[in-house]
């Protein structure tokens, strides 16, 4: 491959998608890769920069998904790839629990400063979001001596056994994979478009479930995504999160925020909790934390994090030296370039264009989100009946034009936009034009 060739800054298609080389690789994939792994859009990527992905046929695609909110600072950002190369040339692994290194400590210091935790914080590092969530639950149970965990309708927390239990949606995440872990209870989520409740009303409904079906004296923690990701980019009504967090504090129940998708500048703040001035006892992070490298963390109140016996938390690879080097570079680029501010302005541009479009298109039920985490919920005109076929068709129409758009939602009827924050205004407008045309074709 011609790796020294400059990556275009504009979407450019040389073939139909997927092109001939991608088709060949797709055949090999079918012969080699387990069928249970989603196919997504089978265009094989060769290299990337900023918001542009170049495939093996030389097509330049515009990425509005960031590999599910991971490449938030952009693809192959030079500061991050340089930090990775430098660390890789020094050493790759020692296992932090065996012989430590500075990068792990430095990432924990950075997280303790950035993450909205109540009071003084400590952190522990892991490899994946699900692993972070599992560890937050371990910490909450051990520190409180209680077992029950409350989660919400539409929640997504991962695919391991415990996190499948925490996740709401059966197909495809849980279907035929039970039995699931016990002591997990589900409460109603504030979903303003569908429940029409104020934040206070929705919180009262959730709290009533917690009190009547679990009881605060059995409940270790309430675990919630401050803006739900896979569930449909559901932004709870204002006041919902503060009311829940206040109830937790008053009842000695821990409040755990899963900021794995909403964190790291995505929503126009470093963390989505900050929009409502809420702090949490424990916060899980992953995805955007390390510019594309696998890394995750639990950051929490010092008394909780230190309540666990030595050796109770860890793992062979958690906080790998290369991943921590990438995280430190990612965090410094986010600070230097004020990517939270950039996310806020991208959000304004996306929302205003999509809201205008929704006035003409009765198939668009709702445009919502915060910062660069924006969703369009598609419905059957004249009702709120979900329209997953339109979402699928619109995403496919975008993909065919070389614009990567993801879907989500309990009903599969939500298009979600998670552009790299390094996207330029021209690229964003190009992507939104393609999306607008796709929506006009599919939900007019
Ligand atoms: C993606 C995600 C997870 C799981 O992270 P993995 O790294 O895929 O294990 C957990 N919670 C939320 C909110 C997520 O978006």
mmCIF file with all atom_site columns, N, CA, C and O and ligand atoms in Angstrom, residues 128-131 133 156-158 225 230 258 260-261 286-287, ligand 1:
data_model
loop_
_atom_site.group_PDB
_atom_site.id
_atom_site.type_symbol
_atom_site.label_atom_id
_atom_site.label_alt_id
_atom_site.label_comp_id
_atom_site.label_asym_id
_atom_site.label_entity_id
_atom_site.label_seq_id
_atom_site.pdbx_PDB_ins_code
_atom_site.Cartn_x
_atom_site.Cartn_y
_atom_site.Cartn_z
_atom_site.occupancy
_atom_site.B_iso_or_equiv
_atom_site.pdbx_formal_charge
_atom_site.auth_seq_id
_atom_site.auth_comp_id
_atom_site.auth_asym_id
_atom_site.auth_atom_id
_atom_site.pdbx_PDB_model_num
ATOM   1  N N  . UNK A 1 128 ? -11.690 -2.855 28.538 1.00 0.00 ? 128 UNK A N  1
ATOM   2  C CA . UNK A 1 128 ? -12.903 -2.617 27.753 1.00 0.00 ? 128 UNK A CA 1
ATOM   3  C C  . UNK A 1 128 ? -13.961 -1.986 28.637 1.00 0.00 ? 128 UNK A C  1
ATOM   4  O O  . UNK A 1 128 ? -13.868 -2.048 29.880 1.00 0.00 ? 128 UNK A O  1
ATOM   5  N N  . UNK A 1 129 ? -14.950 -1.416 27.990 1.00 0.00 ? 129 UNK A N  1
ATOM   6  C CA . UNK A 1 129 ? -16.035 -0.795 28.737 1.00 0.00 ? 129 UNK A CA 1
ATOM   7  C C  . UNK A 1 129 ? -16.742 -1.789 29.649 1.00 0.00 ? 129 UNK A C  1
ATOM   8  O O  . UNK A 1 129 ? -17.012 -1.492 30.818 1.00 0.00 ? 129 UNK A O  1
ATOM   9  N N  . UNK A 1 130 ? -17.038 -2.967 29.119 1.00 0.00 ? 130 UNK A N  1
ATOM   10 C CA . UNK A 1 130 ? -17.754 -3.964 29.919 1.00 0.00 ? 130 UNK A CA 1
ATOM   11 C C  . UNK A 1 130 ? -16.955 -4.312 31.171 1.00 0.00 ? 130 UNK A C  1
ATOM   12 O O  . UNK A 1 130 ? -17.511 -4.474 32.265 1.00 0.00 ? 130 UNK A O  1
ATOM   13 N N  . UNK A 1 131 ? -15.645 -4.411 31.002 1.00 0.00 ? 131 UNK A N  1
ATOM   14 C CA . UNK A 1 131 ? -14.790 -4.752 32.144 1.00 0.00 ? 131 UNK A CA 1
ATOM   15 C C  . UNK A 1 131 ? -14.828 -3.633 33.199 1.00 0.00 ? 131 UNK A C  1
ATOM   16 O O  . UNK A 1 131 ? -14.830 -3.897 34.408 1.00 0.00 ? 131 UNK A O  1
ATOM   17 N N  . UNK A 1 133 ? -17.383 -1.599 33.714 1.00 0.00 ? 133 UNK A N  1
ATOM   18 C CA . UNK A 1 133 ? -18.696 -1.659 34.370 1.00 0.00 ? 133 UNK A CA 1
ATOM   19 C C  . UNK A 1 133 ? -18.714 -2.804 35.395 1.00 0.00 ? 133 UNK A C  1
ATOM   20 O O  . UNK A 1 133 ? -19.191 -2.637 36.530 1.00 0.00 ? 133 UNK A O  1
ATOM   21 N N  . UNK A 1 156 ? -27.528 0.133  27.907 1.00 0.00 ? 156 UNK A N  1
ATOM   22 C CA . UNK A 1 156 ? -26.506 -0.743 27.333 1.00 0.00 ? 156 UNK A CA 1
ATOM   23 C C  . UNK A 1 156 ? -25.253 -0.626 28.176 1.00 0.00 ? 156 UNK A C  1
ATOM   24 O O  . UNK A 1 156 ? -24.724 0.470  28.355 1.00 0.00 ? 156 UNK A O  1
ATOM   25 N N  . UNK A 1 157 ? -24.757 -1.756 28.690 1.00 0.00 ? 157 UNK A N  1
ATOM   26 C CA . UNK A 1 157 ? -23.544 -1.723 29.508 1.00 0.00 ? 157 UNK A CA 1
ATOM   27 C C  . UNK A 1 157 ? -22.516 -2.749 29.078 1.00 0.00 ? 157 UNK A C  1
ATOM   28 O O  . UNK A 1 157 ? -21.482 -2.860 29.723 1.00 0.00 ? 157 UNK A O  1
ATOM   29 N N  . UNK A 1 158 ? -22.783 -3.537 28.008 1.00 0.00 ? 158 UNK A N  1
ATOM   30 C CA . UNK A 1 158 ? -21.765 -4.466 27.522 1.00 0.00 ? 158 UNK A CA 1
ATOM   31 C C  . UNK A 1 158 ? -22.317 -5.850 27.243 1.00 0.00 ? 158 UNK A C  1
ATOM   32 O O  . UNK A 1 158 ? -23.533 -6.071 27.308 1.00 0.00 ? 158 UNK A O  1
ATOM   33 N N  . UNK A 1 225 ? -26.501 5.462  32.256 1.00 0.00 ? 225 UNK A N  1
ATOM   34 C CA . UNK A 1 225 ? -25.814 6.263  31.244 1.00 0.00 ? 225 UNK A CA 1
ATOM   35 C C  . UNK A 1 225 ? -26.474 7.651  31.275 1.00 0.00 ? 225 UNK A C  1
ATOM   36 O O  . UNK A 1 225 ? -27.682 7.744  31.028 1.00 0.00 ? 225 UNK A O  1
ATOM   37 N N  . UNK A 1 230 ? -26.414 3.054  22.954 1.00 0.00 ? 230 UNK A N  1
ATOM   38 C CA . UNK A 1 230 ? -27.046 2.051  22.090 1.00 0.00 ? 230 UNK A CA 1
ATOM   39 C C  . UNK A 1 230 ? -28.571 2.116  22.179 1.00 0.00 ? 230 UNK A C  1
ATOM   40 O O  . UNK A 1 230 ? -29.265 1.789  21.221 1.00 0.00 ? 230 UNK A O  1
ATOM   41 N N  . UNK A 1 258 ? -22.315 5.612  33.836 1.00 0.00 ? 258 UNK A N  1
ATOM   42 C CA . UNK A 1 258 ? -21.593 4.955  32.750 1.00 0.00 ? 258 UNK A CA 1
ATOM   43 C C  . UNK A 1 258 ? -21.422 5.997  31.646 1.00 0.00 ? 258 UNK A C  1
ATOM   44 O O  . UNK A 1 258 ? -22.344 6.260  30.875 1.00 0.00 ? 258 UNK A O  1
ATOM   45 N N  . UNK A 1 260 ? -19.173 5.787  29.266 1.00 0.00 ? 260 UNK A N  1
ATOM   46 C CA . UNK A 1 260 ? -18.313 5.144  28.272 1.00 0.00 ? 260 UNK A CA 1
ATOM   47 C C  . UNK A 1 260 ? -18.550 5.723  26.875 1.00 0.00 ? 260 UNK A C  1
ATOM   48 O O  . UNK A 1 260 ? -17.608 5.949  26.125 1.00 0.00 ? 260 UNK A O  1
ATOM   49 N N  . UNK A 1 261 ? -19.804 5.981  26.528 1.00 0.00 ? 261 UNK A N  1
ATOM   50 C CA . UNK A 1 261 ? -20.086 6.558  25.204 1.00 0.00 ? 261 UNK A CA 1
ATOM   51 C C  . UNK A 1 261 ? -20.189 8.081  25.258 1.00 0.00 ? 261 UNK A C  1
ATOM   52 O O  . UNK A 1 261 ? -19.791 8.783  24.334 1.00 0.00 ? 261 UNK A O  1
ATOM   53 N N  . UNK A 1 286 ? -14.382 4.709  28.816 1.00 0.00 ? 286 UNK A N  1
ATOM   54 C CA . UNK A 1 286 ? -13.668 3.847  27.845 1.00 0.00 ? 286 UNK A CA 1
ATOM   55 C C  . UNK A 1 286 ? -13.733 4.587  26.502 1.00 0.00 ? 286 UNK A C  1
ATOM   56 O O  . UNK A 1 286 ? -13.485 5.781  26.451 1.00 0.00 ? 286 UNK A O  1
ATOM   57 N N  . UNK A 1 287 ? -14.092 3.883  25.437 1.00 0.00 ? 287 UNK A N  1
ATOM   58 C CA . UNK A 1 287 ? -14.275 4.438  24.089 1.00 0.00 ? 287 UNK A CA 1
ATOM   59 C C  . UNK A 1 287 ? -13.350 5.620  23.751 1.00 0.00 ? 287 UNK A C  1
ATOM   60 O O  . UNK A 1 287 ? -12.229 5.390  23.339 1.00 0.00 ? 287 UNK A O  1
HETATM 61 C C1 . LIG B 2 .   ? -19.836 0.548  24.422 1.00 0.00 ? 1   LIG B C1 1
HETATM 62 C C2 . LIG B 2 .   ? -20.413 0.673  25.779 1.00 0.00 ? 1   LIG B C2 1
HETATM 63 C C3 . LIG B 2 .   ? -20.110 -0.232 26.804 1.00 0.00 ? 1   LIG B C3 1
HETATM 64 C C4 . LIG B 2 .   ? -19.267 -1.459 26.564 1.00 0.00 ? 1   LIG B C4 1
HETATM 65 O O1 . LIG B 2 .   ? -17.964 -1.142 26.165 1.00 0.00 ? 1   LIG B O1 1
HETATM 66 P P1 . LIG B 2 .   ? -17.049 -2.274 25.458 1.00 0.00 ? 1   LIG B P1 1
HETATM 67 O O2 . LIG B 2 .   ? -15.703 -1.606 25.358 1.00 0.00 ? 1   LIG B O2 1
HETATM 68 O O3 . LIG B 2 .   ? -17.673 -2.574 24.153 1.00 0.00 ? 1   LIG B O3 1
HETATM 69 O O4 . LIG B 2 .   ? -17.054 -3.439 26.384 1.00 0.00 ? 1   LIG B O4 1
HETATM 70 C C5 . LIG B 2 .   ? -20.638 -0.001 28.057 1.00 0.00 ? 1   LIG B C5 1
HETATM 71 N N1 . LIG B 2 .   ? -21.422 1.060  28.303 1.00 0.00 ? 1   LIG B N1 1
HETATM 72 C C6 . LIG B 2 .   ? -21.721 1.961  27.350 1.00 0.00 ? 1   LIG B C6 1
HETATM 73 C C7 . LIG B 2 .   ? -22.579 3.135  27.688 1.00 0.00 ? 1   LIG B C7 1
HETATM 74 C C8 . LIG B 2 .   ? -21.246 1.789  26.048 1.00 0.00 ? 1   LIG B C8 1
HETATM 75 O O5 . LIG B 2 .   ? -21.577 2.662  25.095 1.00 0.00 ? 1   LIG B O5 1
#
